[in-house]
């Protein structure tokens, strides 16, 4: 139980650090190399897949301190 609490606390700290870093880039029009290096720890590009008849290539972005966030989660609109 304590180990799980420690993991959760580290995740919360990582999220807070990421948010603080991301605040510097609110309102920018273009993500430059410096911002990319601060916010992203890795980018993985899958091999192209043509099995559906169309060329599809998936990209996975690992955010610094957060890990992978599925694209559908990033695209969700906030609901009140």
PDB file of N, CA, C and O in Angstrom:
ATOM      1  N   UNK A   1       0.832  -1.191   0.000  1.00  0.00           N
ATOM      2  CA  UNK A   1       0.000   0.000   0.000  1.00  0.00           C
ATOM      3  C   UNK A   1       0.881   1.261   0.000  1.00  0.00           C
ATOM      4  O   UNK A   1       0.614   2.195  -0.733  1.00  0.00           O
ATOM      5  N   UNK A   2       1.935   1.249   0.833  1.00  0.00           N
ATOM      6  CA  UNK A   2       2.832   2.405   0.886  1.00  0.00           C
ATOM      7  C   UNK A   2       3.543   2.617  -0.442  1.00  0.00           C
ATOM      8  O   UNK A   2       3.743   3.747  -0.879  1.00  0.00           O
ATOM      9  N   UNK A   3       3.937   1.518  -1.056  1.00  0.00           N
ATOM     10  CA  UNK A   3       4.615   1.606  -2.344  1.00  0.00           C
ATOM     11  C   UNK A   3       3.691   2.228  -3.393  1.00  0.00           C
ATOM     12  O   UNK A   3       4.120   3.063  -4.183  1.00  0.00           O
ATOM     13  N   UNK A   4       2.445   1.845  -3.394  1.00  0.00           N
ATOM     14  CA  UNK A   4       1.477   2.407  -4.337  1.00  0.00           C
ATOM     15  C   UNK A   4       1.287   3.903  -4.085  1.00  0.00           C
ATOM     16  O   UNK A   4       1.192   4.692  -5.026  1.00  0.00           O
ATOM     17  N   UNK A   5       1.252   4.308  -2.835  1.00  0.00           N
ATOM     18  CA  UNK A   5       1.122   5.730  -2.492  1.00  0.00           C
ATOM     19  C   UNK A   5       2.334   6.504  -2.992  1.00  0.00           C
ATOM     20  O   UNK A   5       2.199   7.598  -3.546  1.00  0.00           O
ATOM     21  N   UNK A   6       3.527   5.930  -2.827  1.00  0.00           N
ATOM     22  CA  UNK A   6       4.743   6.588  -3.301  1.00  0.00           C
ATOM     23  C   UNK A   6       4.730   6.742  -4.819  1.00  0.00           C
ATOM     24  O   UNK A   6       5.125   7.783  -5.351  1.00  0.00           O
ATOM     25  N   UNK A   7       4.267   5.717  -5.505  1.00  0.00           N
ATOM     26  CA  UNK A   7       4.165   5.779  -6.963  1.00  0.00           C
ATOM     27  C   UNK A   7       3.205   6.895  -7.365  1.00  0.00           C
ATOM     28  O   UNK A   7       3.499   7.691  -8.263  1.00  0.00           O
ATOM     29  N   UNK A   8       2.056   6.961  -6.714  1.00  0.00           N
ATOM     30  CA  UNK A   8       1.074   8.001  -7.014  1.00  0.00           C
ATOM     31  C   UNK A   8       1.623   9.395  -6.735  1.00  0.00           C
ATOM     32  O   UNK A   8       1.384  10.333  -7.500  1.00  0.00           O
ATOM     33  N   UNK A   9       2.367   9.544  -5.650  1.00  0.00           N
ATOM     34  CA  UNK A   9       2.954  10.851  -5.316  1.00  0.00           C
ATOM     35  C   UNK A   9       3.986  11.267  -6.360  1.00  0.00           C
ATOM     36  O   UNK A   9       4.034  12.430  -6.760  1.00  0.00           O
ATOM     37  N   UNK A  10       4.803  10.314  -6.839  1.00  0.00           N
ATOM     38  CA  UNK A  10       5.782  10.617  -7.892  1.00  0.00           C
ATOM     39  C   UNK A  10       5.073  11.020  -9.180  1.00  0.00           C
ATOM     40  O   UNK A  10       5.489  11.952  -9.863  1.00  0.00           O
ATOM     41  N   UNK A  11       3.987  10.315  -9.490  1.00  0.00           N
ATOM     42  CA  UNK A  11       3.227  10.664 -10.693  1.00  0.00           C
ATOM     43  C   UNK A  11       2.646  12.072 -10.572  1.00  0.00           C
ATOM     44  O   UNK A  11       2.664  12.833 -11.536  1.00  0.00           O
ATOM     45  N   UNK A  12       2.130  12.413  -9.411  1.00  0.00           N
ATOM     46  CA  UNK A  12       1.589  13.757  -9.200  1.00  0.00           C
ATOM     47  C   UNK A  12       2.678  14.810  -9.352  1.00  0.00           C
ATOM     48  O   UNK A  12       2.449  15.868  -9.955  1.00  0.00           O
ATOM     49  N   UNK A  13       3.863  14.543  -8.823  1.00  0.00           N
ATOM     50  CA  UNK A  13       4.980  15.480  -8.952  1.00  0.00           C
ATOM     51  C   UNK A  13       5.369  15.642 -10.422  1.00  0.00           C
ATOM     52  O   UNK A  13       5.618  16.763 -10.882  1.00  0.00           O
ATOM     53  N   UNK A  14       5.420  14.534 -11.147  1.00  0.00           N
ATOM     54  CA  UNK A  14       5.765  14.592 -12.568  1.00  0.00           C
ATOM     55  C   UNK A  14       4.737  15.390 -13.358  1.00  0.00           C
ATOM     56  O   UNK A  14       5.087  16.167 -14.243  1.00  0.00           O
ATOM     57  N   UNK A  15       3.479  15.207 -13.039  1.00  0.00           N
ATOM     58  CA  UNK A  15       2.413  15.950 -13.715  1.00  0.00           C
ATOM     59  C   UNK A  15       2.552  17.439 -13.426  1.00  0.00           C
ATOM     60  O   UNK A  15       2.451  18.267 -14.333  1.00  0.00           O
ATOM     61  N   UNK A  16       2.808  17.798 -12.184  1.00  0.00           N
ATOM     62  CA  UNK A  16       2.973  19.202 -11.818  1.00  0.00           C
ATOM     63  C   UNK A  16       4.160  19.829 -12.549  1.00  0.00           C
ATOM     64  O   UNK A  16       4.073  20.951 -13.052  1.00  0.00           O
ATOM     65  N   UNK A  17       5.276  19.103 -12.630  1.00  0.00           N
ATOM     66  CA  UNK A  17       6.453  19.610 -13.342  1.00  0.00           C
ATOM     67  C   UNK A  17       6.138  19.821 -14.818  1.00  0.00           C
ATOM     68  O   UNK A  17       6.525  20.829 -15.413  1.00  0.00           O
ATOM     69  N   UNK A  18       5.431  18.858 -15.409  1.00  0.00           N
ATOM     70  CA  UNK A  18       5.081  18.975 -16.824  1.00  0.00           C
ATOM     71  C   UNK A  18       4.176  20.186 -17.047  1.00  0.00           C
ATOM     72  O   UNK A  18       4.371  20.947 -17.994  1.00  0.00           O
ATOM     73  N   UNK A  19       3.198  20.369 -16.186  1.00  0.00           N
ATOM     74  CA  UNK A  19       2.276  21.505 -16.320  1.00  0.00           C
ATOM     75  C   UNK A  19       3.028  22.825 -16.210  1.00  0.00           C
ATOM     76  O   UNK A  19       2.793  23.751 -16.988  1.00  0.00           O
ATOM     77  N   UNK A  20       3.952  22.918 -15.260  1.00  0.00           N
ATOM     78  CA  UNK A  20       4.747  24.144 -15.111  1.00  0.00           C
ATOM     79  C   UNK A  20       5.567  24.418 -16.368  1.00  0.00           C
ATOM     80  O   UNK A  20       5.644  25.556 -16.830  1.00  0.00           O
ATOM     81  N   UNK A  21       6.161  23.377 -16.923  1.00  0.00           N
ATOM     82  CA  UNK A  21       6.939  23.540 -18.149  1.00  0.00           C
ATOM     83  C   UNK A  21       6.032  23.920 -19.311  1.00  0.00           C
ATOM     84  O   UNK A  21       6.354  24.816 -20.095  1.00  0.00           O
ATOM     85  N   UNK A  22       4.887  23.266 -19.425  1.00  0.00           N
ATOM     86  CA  UNK A  22       3.968  23.520 -20.533  1.00  0.00           C
ATOM     87  C   UNK A  22       3.394  24.928 -20.489  1.00  0.00           C
ATOM     88  O   UNK A  22       3.108  25.515 -21.543  1.00  0.00           O
ATOM     89  N   UNK A  23       3.248  25.492 -19.300  1.00  0.00           N
ATOM     90  CA  UNK A  23       2.709  26.856 -19.180  1.00  0.00           C
ATOM     91  C   UNK A  23       3.568  27.870 -19.924  1.00  0.00           C
ATOM     92  O   UNK A  23       3.056  28.885 -20.404  1.00  0.00           O
ATOM     93  N   UNK A  24       4.852  27.597 -20.047  1.00  0.00           N
ATOM     94  CA  UNK A  24       5.734  28.516 -20.771  1.00  0.00           C
ATOM     95  C   UNK A  24       5.373  28.602 -22.245  1.00  0.00           C
ATOM     96  O   UNK A  24       5.701  29.568 -22.911  1.00  0.00           O
ATOM     97  N   UNK A  25       4.698  27.582 -22.754  1.00  0.00           N
ATOM     98  CA  UNK A  25       4.441  27.496 -24.181  1.00  0.00           C
ATOM     99  C   UNK A  25       2.980  27.717 -24.550  1.00  0.00           C
ATOM    100  O   UNK A  25       2.594  27.492 -25.698  1.00  0.00           O
ATOM    101  N   UNK A  26       2.176  28.166 -23.623  1.00  0.00           N
ATOM    102  CA  UNK A  26       0.771  28.445 -23.913  1.00  0.00           C
ATOM    103  C   UNK A  26       0.702  29.594 -24.916  1.00  0.00           C
ATOM    104  O   UNK A  26       1.343  30.627 -24.751  1.00  0.00           O
ATOM    105  N   UNK A  27      -0.029  29.378 -25.963  1.00  0.00           N
ATOM    106  CA  UNK A  27      -0.242  30.428 -26.952  1.00  0.00           C
ATOM    107  C   UNK A  27       0.801  30.490 -28.051  1.00  0.00           C
ATOM    108  O   UNK A  27       0.730  31.372 -28.906  1.00  0.00           O
ATOM    109  N   UNK A  28       1.757  29.578 -28.084  1.00  0.00           N
ATOM    110  CA  UNK A  28       2.737  29.609 -29.163  1.00  0.00           C
ATOM    111  C   UNK A  28       2.108  29.081 -30.445  1.00  0.00           C
ATOM    112  O   UNK A  28       1.185  28.272 -30.412  1.00  0.00           O
ATOM    113  N   UNK A  29       2.598  29.561 -31.572  1.00  0.00           N
ATOM    114  CA  UNK A  29       2.060  29.133 -32.863  1.00  0.00           C
ATOM    115  C   UNK A  29       2.774  27.901 -33.408  1.00  0.00           C
ATOM    116  O   UNK A  29       2.202  27.143 -34.175  1.00  0.00           O
ATOM    117  N   UNK A  30       4.023  27.720 -32.995  1.00  0.00           N
ATOM    118  CA  UNK A  30       4.812  26.635 -33.554  1.00  0.00           C
ATOM    119  C   UNK A  30       5.700  26.045 -32.467  1.00  0.00           C
ATOM    120  O   UNK A  30       6.283  26.766 -31.664  1.00  0.00           O
ATOM    121  N   UNK A  31       5.787  24.735 -32.453  1.00  0.00           N
ATOM    122  CA  UNK A  31       6.615  24.039 -31.470  1.00  0.00           C
ATOM    123  C   UNK A  31       8.037  23.958 -32.013  1.00  0.00           C
ATOM    124  O   UNK A  31       8.303  23.245 -32.978  1.00  0.00           O
ATOM    125  N   UNK A  32       8.957  24.720 -31.409  1.00  0.00           N
ATOM    126  CA  UNK A  32      10.342  24.692 -31.873  1.00  0.00           C
ATOM    127  C   UNK A  32      11.118  23.569 -31.185  1.00  0.00           C
ATOM    128  O   UNK A  32      10.597  22.863 -30.323  1.00  0.00           O
ATOM    129  N   UNK A  33      12.359  23.393 -31.580  1.00  0.00           N
ATOM    130  CA  UNK A  33      13.178  22.303 -31.058  1.00  0.00           C
ATOM    131  C   UNK A  33      13.390  22.386 -29.557  1.00  0.00           C
ATOM    132  O   UNK A  33      13.388  21.369 -28.859  1.00  0.00           O
ATOM    133  N   UNK A  34      13.567  23.597 -29.031  1.00  0.00           N
ATOM    134  CA  UNK A  34      13.782  23.758 -27.594  1.00  0.00           C
ATOM    135  C   UNK A  34      12.556  23.303 -26.808  1.00  0.00           C
ATOM    136  O   UNK A  34      12.662  22.552 -25.843  1.00  0.00           O
ATOM    137  N   UNK A  35      11.394  23.743 -27.221  1.00  0.00           N
ATOM    138  CA  UNK A  35      10.147  23.358 -26.537  1.00  0.00           C
ATOM    139  C   UNK A  35       9.923  21.858 -26.653  1.00  0.00           C
ATOM    140  O   UNK A  35       9.528  21.203 -25.690  1.00  0.00           O
ATOM    141  N   UNK A  36      10.200  21.318 -27.822  1.00  0.00           N
ATOM    142  CA  UNK A  36      10.033  19.884 -28.037  1.00  0.00           C
ATOM    143  C   UNK A  36      10.916  19.082 -27.081  1.00  0.00           C
ATOM    144  O   UNK A  36      10.472  18.121 -26.467  1.00  0.00           O
ATOM    145  N   UNK A  37      12.168  19.505 -26.925  1.00  0.00           N
ATOM    146  CA  UNK A  37      13.081  18.800 -26.017  1.00  0.00           C
ATOM    147  C   UNK A  37      12.645  18.912 -24.564  1.00  0.00           C
ATOM    148  O   UNK A  37      12.883  18.010 -23.767  1.00  0.00           O
ATOM    149  N   UNK A  38      11.990  20.001 -24.200  1.00  0.00           N
ATOM    150  CA  UNK A  38      11.513  20.155 -22.823  1.00  0.00           C
ATOM    151  C   UNK A  38      10.262  19.345 -22.523  1.00  0.00           C
ATOM    152  O   UNK A  38      10.074  18.900 -21.400  1.00  0.00           O
ATOM    153  N   UNK A  39       9.415  19.158 -23.507  1.00  0.00           N
ATOM    154  CA  UNK A  39       8.115  18.531 -23.284  1.00  0.00           C
ATOM    155  C   UNK A  39       8.050  17.053 -23.667  1.00  0.00           C
ATOM    156  O   UNK A  39       7.223  16.319 -23.136  1.00  0.00           O
ATOM    157  N   UNK A  40       8.905  16.620 -24.576  1.00  0.00           N
ATOM    158  CA  UNK A  40       8.826  15.270 -25.114  1.00  0.00           C
ATOM    159  C   UNK A  40      10.134  14.531 -24.841  1.00  0.00           C
ATOM    160  O   UNK A  40      11.210  15.058 -25.081  1.00  0.00           O
ATOM    161  N   UNK A  41      10.022  13.287 -24.343  1.00  0.00           N
ATOM    162  CA  UNK A  41      11.236  12.514 -24.078  1.00  0.00           C
ATOM    163  C   UNK A  41      11.546  11.530 -25.204  1.00  0.00           C
ATOM    164  O   UNK A  41      12.701  11.134 -25.363  1.00  0.00           O
ATOM    165  N   UNK A  42      10.547  11.124 -25.993  1.00  0.00           N
ATOM    166  CA  UNK A  42      10.799  10.203 -27.101  1.00  0.00           C
ATOM    167  C   UNK A  42       9.629  10.226 -28.078  1.00  0.00           C
ATOM    168  O   UNK A  42       8.487  10.485 -27.696  1.00  0.00           O
ATOM    169  N   UNK A  43       9.943   9.953 -29.339  1.00  0.00           N
ATOM    170  CA  UNK A  43       8.929   9.811 -30.381  1.00  0.00           C
ATOM    171  C   UNK A  43       9.221   8.508 -31.112  1.00  0.00           C
ATOM    172  O   UNK A  43      10.341   8.291 -31.567  1.00  0.00           O
ATOM    173  N   UNK A  44       8.215   7.646 -31.201  1.00  0.00           N
ATOM    174  CA  UNK A  44       8.356   6.358 -31.873  1.00  0.00           C
ATOM    175  C   UNK A  44       7.446   6.345 -33.090  1.00  0.00           C
ATOM    176  O   UNK A  44       6.270   6.688 -32.990  1.00  0.00           O
ATOM    177  N   UNK A  45       7.996   5.949 -34.220  1.00  0.00           N
ATOM    178  CA  UNK A  45       7.233   5.884 -35.464  1.00  0.00           C
ATOM    179  C   UNK A  45       7.173   4.425 -35.896  1.00  0.00           C
ATOM    180  O   UNK A  45       8.205   3.791 -36.123  1.00  0.00           O
ATOM    181  N   UNK A  46       5.956   3.887 -36.011  1.00  0.00           N
ATOM    182  CA  UNK A  46       5.770   2.505 -36.447  1.00  0.00           C
ATOM    183  C   UNK A  46       6.012   2.387 -37.947  1.00  0.00           C
ATOM    184  O   UNK A  46       5.904   3.366 -38.691  1.00  0.00           O
ATOM    185  N   UNK A  47       6.294   1.189 -38.375  1.00  0.00           N
ATOM    186  CA  UNK A  47       6.432   0.914 -39.810  1.00  0.00           C
ATOM    187  C   UNK A  47       5.085   1.128 -40.487  1.00  0.00           C
ATOM    188  O   UNK A  47       4.030   0.896 -39.884  1.00  0.00           O
ATOM    189  N   UNK A  48       5.100   1.566 -41.723  1.00  0.00           N
ATOM    190  CA  UNK A  48       3.835   1.763 -42.445  1.00  0.00           C
ATOM    191  C   UNK A  48       3.073   0.450 -42.609  1.00  0.00           C
ATOM    192  O   UNK A  48       3.670  -0.606 -42.762  1.00  0.00           O
ATOM    193  N   UNK A  49       1.744   0.551 -42.544  1.00  0.00           N
ATOM    194  CA  UNK A  49       0.878  -0.617 -42.721  1.00  0.00           C
ATOM    195  C   UNK A  49      -0.065  -0.331 -43.884  1.00  0.00           C
ATOM    196  O   UNK A  49      -0.769   0.681 -43.890  1.00  0.00           O
ATOM    197  N   UNK A  50      -0.079  -1.213 -44.875  1.00  0.00           N
ATOM    198  CA  UNK A  50      -0.932  -1.026 -46.050  1.00  0.00           C
ATOM    199  C   UNK A  50      -2.007  -2.106 -46.140  1.00  0.00           C
ATOM    200  O   UNK A  50      -2.652  -2.257 -47.164  1.00  0.00           O
ATOM    201  N   UNK A  51      -2.220  -2.871 -45.082  1.00  0.00           N
ATOM    202  CA  UNK A  51      -3.151  -4.003 -45.127  1.00  0.00           C
ATOM    203  C   UNK A  51      -4.595  -3.575 -45.367  1.00  0.00           C
ATOM    204  O   UNK A  51      -5.397  -4.356 -45.867  1.00  0.00           O
ATOM    205  N   UNK A  52      -4.950  -2.352 -45.013  1.00  0.00           N
ATOM    206  CA  UNK A  52      -6.321  -1.887 -45.196  1.00  0.00           C
ATOM    207  C   UNK A  52      -6.547  -1.282 -46.577  1.00  0.00           C
ATOM    208  O   UNK A  52      -7.644  -0.849 -46.893  1.00  0.00           O
ATOM    209  N   UNK A  53      -5.485  -1.242 -47.386  1.00  0.00           N
ATOM    210  CA  UNK A  53      -5.605  -0.621 -48.700  1.00  0.00           C
ATOM    211  C   UNK A  53      -5.111   0.814 -48.691  1.00  0.00           C
ATOM    212  O   UNK A  53      -4.856   1.402 -49.729  1.00  0.00           O
ATOM    213  N   UNK A  54      -4.998   1.377 -47.513  1.00  0.00           N
ATOM    214  CA  UNK A  54      -4.468   2.729 -47.356  1.00  0.00           C
ATOM    215  C   UNK A  54      -3.198   2.645 -46.520  1.00  0.00           C
ATOM    216  O   UNK A  54      -3.070   1.785 -45.658  1.00  0.00           O
ATOM    217  N   UNK A  55      -2.290   3.546 -46.777  1.00  0.00           N
ATOM    218  CA  UNK A  55      -1.048   3.574 -46.010  1.00  0.00           C
ATOM    219  C   UNK A  55      -1.324   4.253 -44.671  1.00  0.00           C
ATOM    220  O   UNK A  55      -1.760   5.394 -44.613  1.00  0.00           O
ATOM    221  N   UNK A  56      -1.075   3.530 -43.579  1.00  0.00           N
ATOM    222  CA  UNK A  56      -1.287   4.047 -42.228  1.00  0.00           C
ATOM    223  C   UNK A  56       0.026   3.906 -41.466  1.00  0.00           C
ATOM    224  O   UNK A  56       0.680   2.870 -41.531  1.00  0.00           O
ATOM    225  N   UNK A  57       0.394   4.958 -40.771  1.00  0.00           N
ATOM    226  CA  UNK A  57       1.613   4.917 -39.980  1.00  0.00           C
ATOM    227  C   UNK A  57       1.336   5.590 -38.636  1.00  0.00           C
ATOM    228  O   UNK A  57       0.930   6.736 -38.578  1.00  0.00           O
ATOM    229  N   UNK A  58       1.529   4.834 -37.560  1.00  0.00           N
ATOM    230  CA  UNK A  58       1.232   5.334 -36.221  1.00  0.00           C
ATOM    231  C   UNK A  58       2.470   5.978 -35.597  1.00  0.00           C
ATOM    232  O   UNK A  58       3.589   5.501 -35.787  1.00  0.00           O
ATOM    233  N   UNK A  59       2.234   7.041 -34.866  1.00  0.00           N
ATOM    234  CA  UNK A  59       3.293   7.748 -34.154  1.00  0.00           C
ATOM    235  C   UNK A  59       2.918   7.769 -32.677  1.00  0.00           C
ATOM    236  O   UNK A  59       1.775   8.087 -32.325  1.00  0.00           O
ATOM    237  N   UNK A  60       3.868   7.423 -31.812  1.00  0.00           N
ATOM    238  CA  UNK A  60       3.653   7.412 -30.369  1.00  0.00           C
ATOM    239  C   UNK A  60       4.597   8.434 -29.743  1.00  0.00           C
ATOM    240  O   UNK A  60       5.809   8.384 -29.970  1.00  0.00           O
ATOM    241  N   UNK A  61       4.047   9.340 -28.958  1.00  0.00           N
ATOM    242  CA  UNK A  61       4.846  10.390 -28.321  1.00  0.00           C
ATOM    243  C   UNK A  61       4.891  10.128 -26.828  1.00  0.00           C
ATOM    244  O   UNK A  61       3.849   9.990 -26.186  1.00  0.00           O
ATOM    245  N   UNK A  62       6.091  10.075 -26.291  1.00  0.00           N
ATOM    246  CA  UNK A  62       6.279   9.888 -24.852  1.00  0.00           C
ATOM    247  C   UNK A  62       6.615  11.260 -24.251  1.00  0.00           C
ATOM    248  O   UNK A  62       7.667  11.820 -24.504  1.00  0.00           O
ATOM    249  N   UNK A  63       5.677  11.780 -23.476  1.00  0.00           N
ATOM    250  CA  UNK A  63       5.837  13.093 -22.878  1.00  0.00           C
ATOM    251  C   UNK A  63       6.711  13.000 -21.636  1.00  0.00           C
ATOM    252  O   UNK A  63       6.611  12.048 -20.861  1.00  0.00           O
ATOM    253  N   UNK A  64       7.569  13.983 -21.459  1.00  0.00           N
ATOM    254  CA  UNK A  64       8.507  13.981 -20.354  1.00  0.00           C
ATOM    255  C   UNK A  64       7.763  13.979 -19.019  1.00  0.00           C
ATOM    256  O   UNK A  64       6.992  14.876 -18.728  1.00  0.00           O
ATOM    257  N   UNK A  65       7.982  12.948 -18.236  1.00  0.00           N
ATOM    258  CA  UNK A  65       7.365  12.839 -16.919  1.00  0.00           C
ATOM    259  C   UNK A  65       5.968  12.253 -16.919  1.00  0.00           C
ATOM    260  O   UNK A  65       5.452  11.891 -15.872  1.00  0.00           O
ATOM    261  N   UNK A  66       5.339  12.183 -18.082  1.00  0.00           N
ATOM    262  CA  UNK A  66       3.970  11.677 -18.162  1.00  0.00           C
ATOM    263  C   UNK A  66       3.877  10.319 -18.825  1.00  0.00           C
ATOM    264  O   UNK A  66       2.964   9.555 -18.553  1.00  0.00           O
ATOM    265  N   UNK A  67       4.767  10.047 -19.735  1.00  0.00           N
ATOM    266  CA  UNK A  67       4.692   8.806 -20.496  1.00  0.00           C
ATOM    267  C   UNK A  67       3.840   8.989 -21.731  1.00  0.00           C
ATOM    268  O   UNK A  67       3.714  10.087 -22.261  1.00  0.00           O
ATOM    269  N   UNK A  68       3.232   7.916 -22.191  1.00  0.00           N
ATOM    270  CA  UNK A  68       2.411   7.940 -23.396  1.00  0.00           C
ATOM    271  C   UNK A  68       0.982   8.336 -23.045  1.00  0.00           C
ATOM    272  O   UNK A  68       0.412   7.837 -22.086  1.00  0.00           O
ATOM    273  N   UNK A  69       0.417   9.208 -23.858  1.00  0.00           N
ATOM    274  CA  UNK A  69      -0.979   9.591 -23.712  1.00  0.00           C
ATOM    275  C   UNK A  69      -1.653   9.264 -25.043  1.00  0.00           C
ATOM    276  O   UNK A  69      -1.247   9.801 -26.078  1.00  0.00           O
ATOM    277  N   UNK A  70      -2.658   8.396 -25.039  1.00  0.00           N
ATOM    278  CA  UNK A  70      -3.330   8.052 -26.299  1.00  0.00           C
ATOM    279  C   UNK A  70      -3.921   9.290 -26.971  1.00  0.00           C
ATOM    280  O   UNK A  70      -4.454  10.185 -26.306  1.00  0.00           O
ATOM    281  N   UNK A  71      -3.818   9.338 -28.291  1.00  0.00           N
ATOM    282  CA  UNK A  71      -4.296  10.491 -29.044  1.00  0.00           C
ATOM    283  C   UNK A  71      -5.761  10.787 -28.773  1.00  0.00           C
ATOM    284  O   UNK A  71      -6.149  11.949 -28.656  1.00  0.00           O
ATOM    285  N   UNK A  72      -6.581   9.738 -28.637  1.00  0.00           N
ATOM    286  CA  UNK A  72      -8.006   9.978 -28.384  1.00  0.00           C
ATOM    287  C   UNK A  72      -8.225  10.693 -27.055  1.00  0.00           C
ATOM    288  O   UNK A  72      -9.187  11.436 -26.903  1.00  0.00           O
ATOM    289  N   UNK A  73      -7.335  10.501 -26.088  1.00  0.00           N
ATOM    290  CA  UNK A  73      -7.440  11.214 -24.810  1.00  0.00           C
ATOM    291  C   UNK A  73      -7.073  12.691 -24.991  1.00  0.00           C
ATOM    292  O   UNK A  73      -7.674  13.567 -24.388  1.00  0.00           O
ATOM    293  N   UNK A  74      -6.071  12.959 -25.807  1.00  0.00           N
ATOM    294  CA  UNK A  74      -5.667  14.342 -26.058  1.00  0.00           C
ATOM    295  C   UNK A  74      -6.704  15.114 -26.861  1.00  0.00           C
ATOM    296  O   UNK A  74      -6.823  16.333 -26.723  1.00  0.00           O
ATOM    297  N   UNK A  75      -7.473  14.408 -27.693  1.00  0.00           N
ATOM    298  CA  UNK A  75      -8.437  15.059 -28.560  1.00  0.00           C
ATOM    299  C   UNK A  75      -9.799  15.283 -27.894  1.00  0.00           C
ATOM    300  O   UNK A  75     -10.631  15.991 -28.444  1.00  0.00           O
ATOM    301  N   UNK A  76     -10.018  14.697 -26.732  1.00  0.00           N
ATOM    302  CA  UNK A  76     -11.302  14.866 -26.053  1.00  0.00           C
ATOM    303  C   UNK A  76     -11.521  16.329 -25.679  1.00  0.00           C
ATOM    304  O   UNK A  76     -10.619  17.006 -25.221  1.00  0.00           O
ATOM    305  N   UNK A  77     -12.731  16.777 -25.871  1.00  0.00           N
ATOM    306  CA  UNK A  77     -13.086  18.120 -25.445  1.00  0.00           C
ATOM    307  C   UNK A  77     -13.553  18.049 -24.002  1.00  0.00           C
ATOM    308  O   UNK A  77     -14.184  17.079 -23.578  1.00  0.00           O
ATOM    309  N   UNK A  78     -13.240  19.107 -23.264  1.00  0.00           N
ATOM    310  CA  UNK A  78     -13.698  19.148 -21.883  1.00  0.00           C
ATOM    311  C   UNK A  78     -15.198  19.358 -21.860  1.00  0.00           C
ATOM    312  O   UNK A  78     -15.738  20.131 -22.628  1.00  0.00           O
ATOM    313  N   UNK A  79     -15.856  18.632 -20.978  1.00  0.00           N
ATOM    314  CA  UNK A  79     -17.307  18.803 -20.843  1.00  0.00           C
ATOM    315  C   UNK A  79     -17.591  19.367 -19.467  1.00  0.00           C
ATOM    316  O   UNK A  79     -16.971  18.996 -18.474  1.00  0.00           O
ATOM    317  N   UNK A  80     -18.523  20.276 -19.423  1.00  0.00           N
ATOM    318  CA  UNK A  80     -18.874  20.923 -18.156  1.00  0.00           C
ATOM    319  C   UNK A  80     -19.967  20.184 -17.450  1.00  0.00           C
ATOM    320  O   UNK A  80     -20.707  19.445 -17.949  1.00  0.00           O
TER     321      UNK A  80
END
